[in-house]
Amino acid sequence: SVILSILIAVPMSAIAARNVGRAPDHIVRVVSTFGIGFPPFWLGLMLIILFSVELGVLPVSGYGSTIGEKIAHLILPALTVALSLSTVLTRSLRAAMIESLKSDVATAARARGMPEGIVFWRHVVPNSLVPTINLLAVNIGWLIGGTVVVESVFALPGMGHGRRRSAGEAMSIETTAAIPIGWNRFFGKHLTLTLGGGILLFFLLLAVSAPIVAPYDPIFQNADMRLQAPSFLHPFGTDNFGRDILSRVIWGVRIDLQIAVIGVVFPFLIGTTVGTVAGFFGGIVDALFMRIVDIILAFPFLVLMLSIIAILGPGLSSFYIAMALVGWVSYARLIRAQMLVLKGSDYAVAAV
């Protein structure tokens, strides 16, 4: 999965960075934005439908017996994780490449008459890999936690699947027109911002208007309407209790937005503080914080989350506490790496 994600992220980042503000850059940014929003379990199911059910070229699940069968069975799981990881790497590497294209090293290489392609691949790409490698290292630590879900989708007897089952036995959680020219220029220049803001605004309005928009009571059960296929009355169908899935999705937006905001803000604040202190002071302080990060990364993300929630008890408050205790390490690593780089920059040295 890591190898596949690198093979996907590097070309996409290069295309975007060398065409900033043009169509290829917009396409890469939009694709990566949507890719981040696709849950791995959903992406795995879509790949199964395409390559296994429709095309019939890859096995649905299992592990196989011979080497060839094992490789064939691992293609879809590895591709599922790689597609999810590559979107994060692409955005990070693209930003780093754009900064490196403006650096003194790239400018000096151009002044010596070096072709732009050689400047890009010999100087820009290597200098852009530092923050991305750090991000990749953090995500490798989380991959075991991510594969818990993927292993369940593809019925793989992996370590993450076994740990999930052992942790799950100790707990039970139930959760229930024409555009003016000025605006046209703005939307064309800020396409990703416009799309992202539009999507966020849509879900905010959907959450606020859930009592009005939802066609049915999300918790009303009707045994006569169990597992109905999508229809005019139930566009998303019904679940095994006869509840309208569309109504449950609309009401679920409220909980998802709350989790998304609180589950990101607190880990971000903790990770930024820890990373800044570790990178600025260095020495023993840096070593102490980074060993704590290594300890947390040694545990699968999802398993550690479930364990903390099992201790605290079910509920959203337990989830927020668990997310704050576990999710800050990636921010800490990234901020620390940037702090170490900025400490040696010319303007920082001149200020001191």
C-alpha positions in Angstrom: 0.0 0.0 0.0 2.8 2.4 0.8 4.6 1.7 -2.5 1.4 2.1 -4.5 0.5 5.3 -2.7 4.0 6.8 -3.5 3.6 5.7 -7.2 0.2 7.5 -7.3 1.1 10.6 -5.2 4.4 11.7 -6.8 3.2 12.0 -10.4 -0.1 13.6 -9.4 1.8 16.1 -7.2 4.3 16.9 -10.0 1.5 17.5 -12.5 -0.3 19.8 -10.1 2.8 21.7 -8.9 4.0 22.4 -12.5 0.6 23.6 -13.6 -0.4 25.8 -10.6 -3.7 27.5 -11.1 -4.4 25.7 -14.4 -6.8 22.9 -15.2 -4.4 20.0 -14.3 -3.8 21.5 -10.9 -7.6 22.0 -10.3 -8.3 18.4 -11.3 -5.7 16.9 -9.0 -6.9 19.1 -6.1 -10.5 18.2 -6.6 -9.7 14.5 -7.0 -7.6 14.5 -3.8 -10.3 16.4 -1.9 -13.0 13.9 -2.8 -10.5 11.0 -2.2 -10.0 12.2 1.4 -13.8 12.1 1.9 -14.2 8.5 0.8 -14.1 6.1 3.8 -11.8 3.1 3.2 -14.6 0.6 3.8 -16.8 2.3 1.1 -13.9 2.5 -1.3 -13.1 -1.2 -0.7 -16.7 -2.2 -1.4 -16.7 -0.1 -4.6 -13.5 -1.8 -5.8 -15.1 -5.2 -5.1 -18.2 -4.4 -7.1 -16.1 -3.1 -10.0 -13.2 -5.6 -10.2 -14.8 -8.7 -8.6 -18.5 -8.6 -9.3 -18.7 -6.7 -12.6 -15.3 -7.5 -14.3 -14.6 -10.7 -12.4 -10.8 -10.2 -12.6 -9.9 -10.3 -8.9 -11.1 -12.3 -5.9 -13.6 -10.9 -3.6 -12.2 -11.9 -0.2 -9.9 -14.4 1.5 -6.2 -14.9 1.5 -5.4 -17.8 -1.0 -3.1 -20.7 -0.6 -0.3 -20.4 -3.3 1.9 -17.3 -3.8 0.0 -16.3 -6.9 -3.3 -16.6 -5.2 -2.1 -14.6 -2.2 -0.8 -11.8 -4.4 -4.2 -11.7 -6.3 -6.1 -11.6 -3.0 -3.9 -8.7 -1.7 -4.3 -6.4 -4.7 -7.7 -4.9 -3.8 -7.0 -4.5 -0.1 -3.6 -2.9 -0.9 -5.2 -0.6 -3.5 -7.9 0.4 -1.1 -5.4 1.6 1.5 -3.1 3.1 -1.1 -5.8 5.3 -2.6 -6.8 6.6 0.8 -3.2 7.3 1.7 -2.1 8.8 -1.6 -4.7 11.6 -1.4 -3.1 12.9 1.8 0.4 12.5 0.4 -0.5 14.3 -2.8 -1.7 17.4 -1.1 1.3 17.6 1.2 3.8 16.9 -1.6 2.1 19.4 -4.0 2.4 22.2 -1.4 6.0 21.4 -0.8 6.9 21.3 -4.5 5.3 24.7 -5.1 7.5 26.2 -2.3 10.6 24.5 -3.6 10.0 25.8 -7.1 10.3 29.3 -5.6 13.4 28.5 -3.6 16.9 29.9 -4.1 18.2 26.5 -5.1 15.8 26.2 -8.0 16.4 29.9 -9.0 20.2 29.3 -9.0 19.8 26.2 -11.1 17.8 28.0 -13.7 20.3 30.8 -13.7 23.0 28.3 -14.7 20.9 27.4 -17.8 19.6 24.1 -16.5 16.4 22.9 -18.2 13.2 23.2 -16.2 12.6 19.5 -16.2 16.0 18.7 -14.7 15.6 21.5 -12.2 12.3 20.0 -11.1 13.4 16.4 -10.7 16.9 17.0 -9.5 16.4 19.9 -7.1 12.7 20.5 -6.4 11.5 16.9 -5.8 14.3 15.9 -3.4 13.8 19.1 -1.3 10.1 18.6 -1.3 10.2 15.1 0.2 11.2 16.0 3.7 7.8 17.0 5.1 6.1 14.3 3.0 8.4 11.6 4.3 7.6 12.7 7.8 3.8 12.6 7.0 4.3 9.1 5.4 6.1 7.9 8.5 3.3 9.0 10.7 0.7 7.4 8.4 2.6 4.1 8.3 2.2 4.0 12.0 -1.6 4.4 11.5 -1.9 1.9 8.7 -2.4 -1.1 11.0 -5.3 0.7 12.6 -6.7 1.6 9.1 -6.4 -2.0 7.9 -8.7 -3.2 10.7 -11.6 -1.9 8.6 -10.1 -3.1 5.3 -9.4 -6.5 6.6 -13.0 -6.8 7.7 -14.3 -5.8 4.2 -12.0 -8.3 2.4 -12.2 -11.0 5.2 -8.5 -11.1 5.7 -7.1 -12.9 8.8 -4.8 -10.0 9.7 -3.4 -8.8 13.0 -5.6 -5.7 13.0 -8.8 -7.8 12.5 -7.9 -10.1 15.4 -7.1 -7.2 17.7 -10.4 -5.5 16.7 -12.3 -8.6 17.7 -10.5 -9.0 21.0 -11.2 -5.3 21.8 -14.7 -5.6 20.6 -15.5 -8.4 23.0 -14.8 -6.2 26.0 -17.2 -3.4 25.0 -20.4 -2.7 23.2 -21.0 0.8 21.7 -24.4 1.8 20.2 -24.7 5.1 18.4 -27.4 5.8 17.4 -28.0 31.3 -13.4 -25.5 33.6 -15.0 -22.5 34.5 -12.9 -21.1 38.1 -13.0 -17.6 38.4 -14.4 -16.1 39.3 -11.0 -17.5 36.2 -9.3 -16.5 34.1 -12.3 -12.9 35.2 -11.9 -13.0 34.5 -8.2 -14.5 31.0 -8.6 -12.0 30.2 -11.4 -9.0 31.2 -9.3 -10.2 29.6 -6.1 -11.9 26.5 -7.4 -11.0 24.2 -4.6 -12.0 26.8 -2.0 -15.3 27.3 -3.7 -16.1 23.6 -4.0 -15.0 22.9 -0.4 -17.0 25.8 1.0 -20.0 24.8 -1.1 -19.9 21.2 0.2 -19.5 22.4 3.8 -22.3 24.9 3.5 -24.6 22.2 2.0 -24.0 19.9 5.0 -24.4 22.7 7.5 -27.8 23.6 5.9 -28.7 20.0 5.8 -27.9 19.5 9.5 -29.9 22.7 10.5 -32.9 21.7 8.4 -32.9 18.0 9.3 -36.4 18.1 11.0 -37.8 19.7 7.9 -35.9 17.9 5.1 -36.0 14.3 6.5 -39.0 12.6 5.0 -39.5 10.1 7.9 -38.7 9.7 11.6 -35.1 8.3 11.7 -35.8 5.9 14.6 -39.3 4.7 13.6 -39.3 1.0 12.9 -41.6 -0.8 10.5 -41.1 -4.6 10.2 -43.1 -4.8 7.0 -40.6 -2.5 5.3 -37.4 -4.3 6.2 -34.5 -4.2 3.7 -36.4 -2.4 0.9 -34.5 -1.5 -2.3 -34.2 2.2 -3.2 -37.6 3.5 -4.5 -39.5 6.8 -4.9 -40.8 6.6 -1.3 -37.4 5.5 0.1 -34.6 6.8 -2.2 -31.9 5.1 -0.1 -34.0 2.1 0.8 -34.6 0.8 4.3 -32.4 -1.0 6.9 -33.1 -4.3 8.6 -35.5 -2.6 11.1 -37.5 -0.9 8.4 -36.1 2.5 9.1 -35.7 5.0 6.2 -32.0 5.2 5.5 -32.1 8.7 3.8 -33.7 10.1 7.0 -31.1 8.5 9.1 -28.3 9.9 6.9 -29.8 13.4 7.1 -30.0 13.3 10.9 -26.6 11.7 11.1 -25.0 14.8 9.5 -25.5 16.6 12.8 -23.4 14.0 14.7 -20.8 13.8 12.0 -20.2 17.6 11.9 -19.9 17.7 15.7 -17.4 14.8 15.6 -15.5 16.3 12.7 -15.1 19.7 14.4 -14.4 18.6 18.0 -12.4 15.5 17.0 -10.0 17.7 15.0 -9.7 20.9 17.0 -8.5 19.4 20.3 -5.9 17.0 18.7 -4.8 19.9 16.5 -4.2 22.2 19.5 -2.4 19.5 21.5 -0.3 18.4 18.6 0.6 21.9 17.5 1.7 22.8 21.1 3.7 19.6 21.6 5.4 19.9 18.1 6.3 23.5 18.6 7.8 23.0 22.0 9.7 19.9 20.9 11.1 21.5 17.7 12.0 24.8 19.3 13.8 23.5 22.4 15.2 20.3 21.1 17.4 18.1 23.2 15.8 16.2 26.1 12.5 17.9 25.6 12.4 16.9 22.0 13.5 13.3 22.8 10.9 12.9 25.6 7.9 14.1 23.4 9.0 12.0 20.4 9.3 8.8 22.5 5.7 9.4 23.7 4.7 9.8 20.1 6.5 6.5 19.2 4.7 4.7 22.0 1.3 5.9 20.7 2.2 5.0 17.1 3.1 1.5 18.3 -0.6 0.7 18.8 -3.1 0.5 16.0 -5.1 3.7 15.9 -8.6 2.1 15.9 -7.7 -0.5 18.5 -6.3 2.2 20.9 -9.4 4.3 20.4 -11.6 1.4 21.2 -9.6 0.5 24.3 -9.8 4.0 25.7 -13.5 4.2 24.9 -14.0 0.8 26.6 -12.4 2.2 29.8 -14.3 5.5 29.8 -17.6 4.0 28.7 -19.7 4.5 25.5 -20.7 8.0 24.4 -19.6 10.9 22.3 -17.6 12.5 25.3 -15.6 9.3 25.5 -14.9 9.5 21.8 -13.7 13.1 22.0 -11.4 12.3 24.9 -10.0 9.2 23.1 -9.5 11.3 19.9 -7.7 14.0 21.8 -5.4 11.4 23.5 -4.6 9.6 20.2 -5.0 11.9 17.3 -2.5 14.6 18.2 0.6 12.7 17.3 0.4 13.3 13.5 0.1 17.1 14.1 3.0 17.0 16.6 5.3 15.2 14.1 4.5 17.6 11.2 4.8 20.8 13.3 8.1 19.6 14.8 9.5 18.9 11.4 8.5 22.3 10.1 9.9 24.0 13.3 13.3 22.3 12.8 13.4 23.6 9.2 12.3 27.1 10.1 14.8 27.4 13.0 17.6 27.3 10.4 16.1 29.6 7.9 17.8 32.9 7.1 15.1 35.2 8.5 15.0 33.2 11.8 18.8 33.3 12.2 18.8 37.1 11.3 16.1 37.8 13.9 18.1 36.0 16.6 
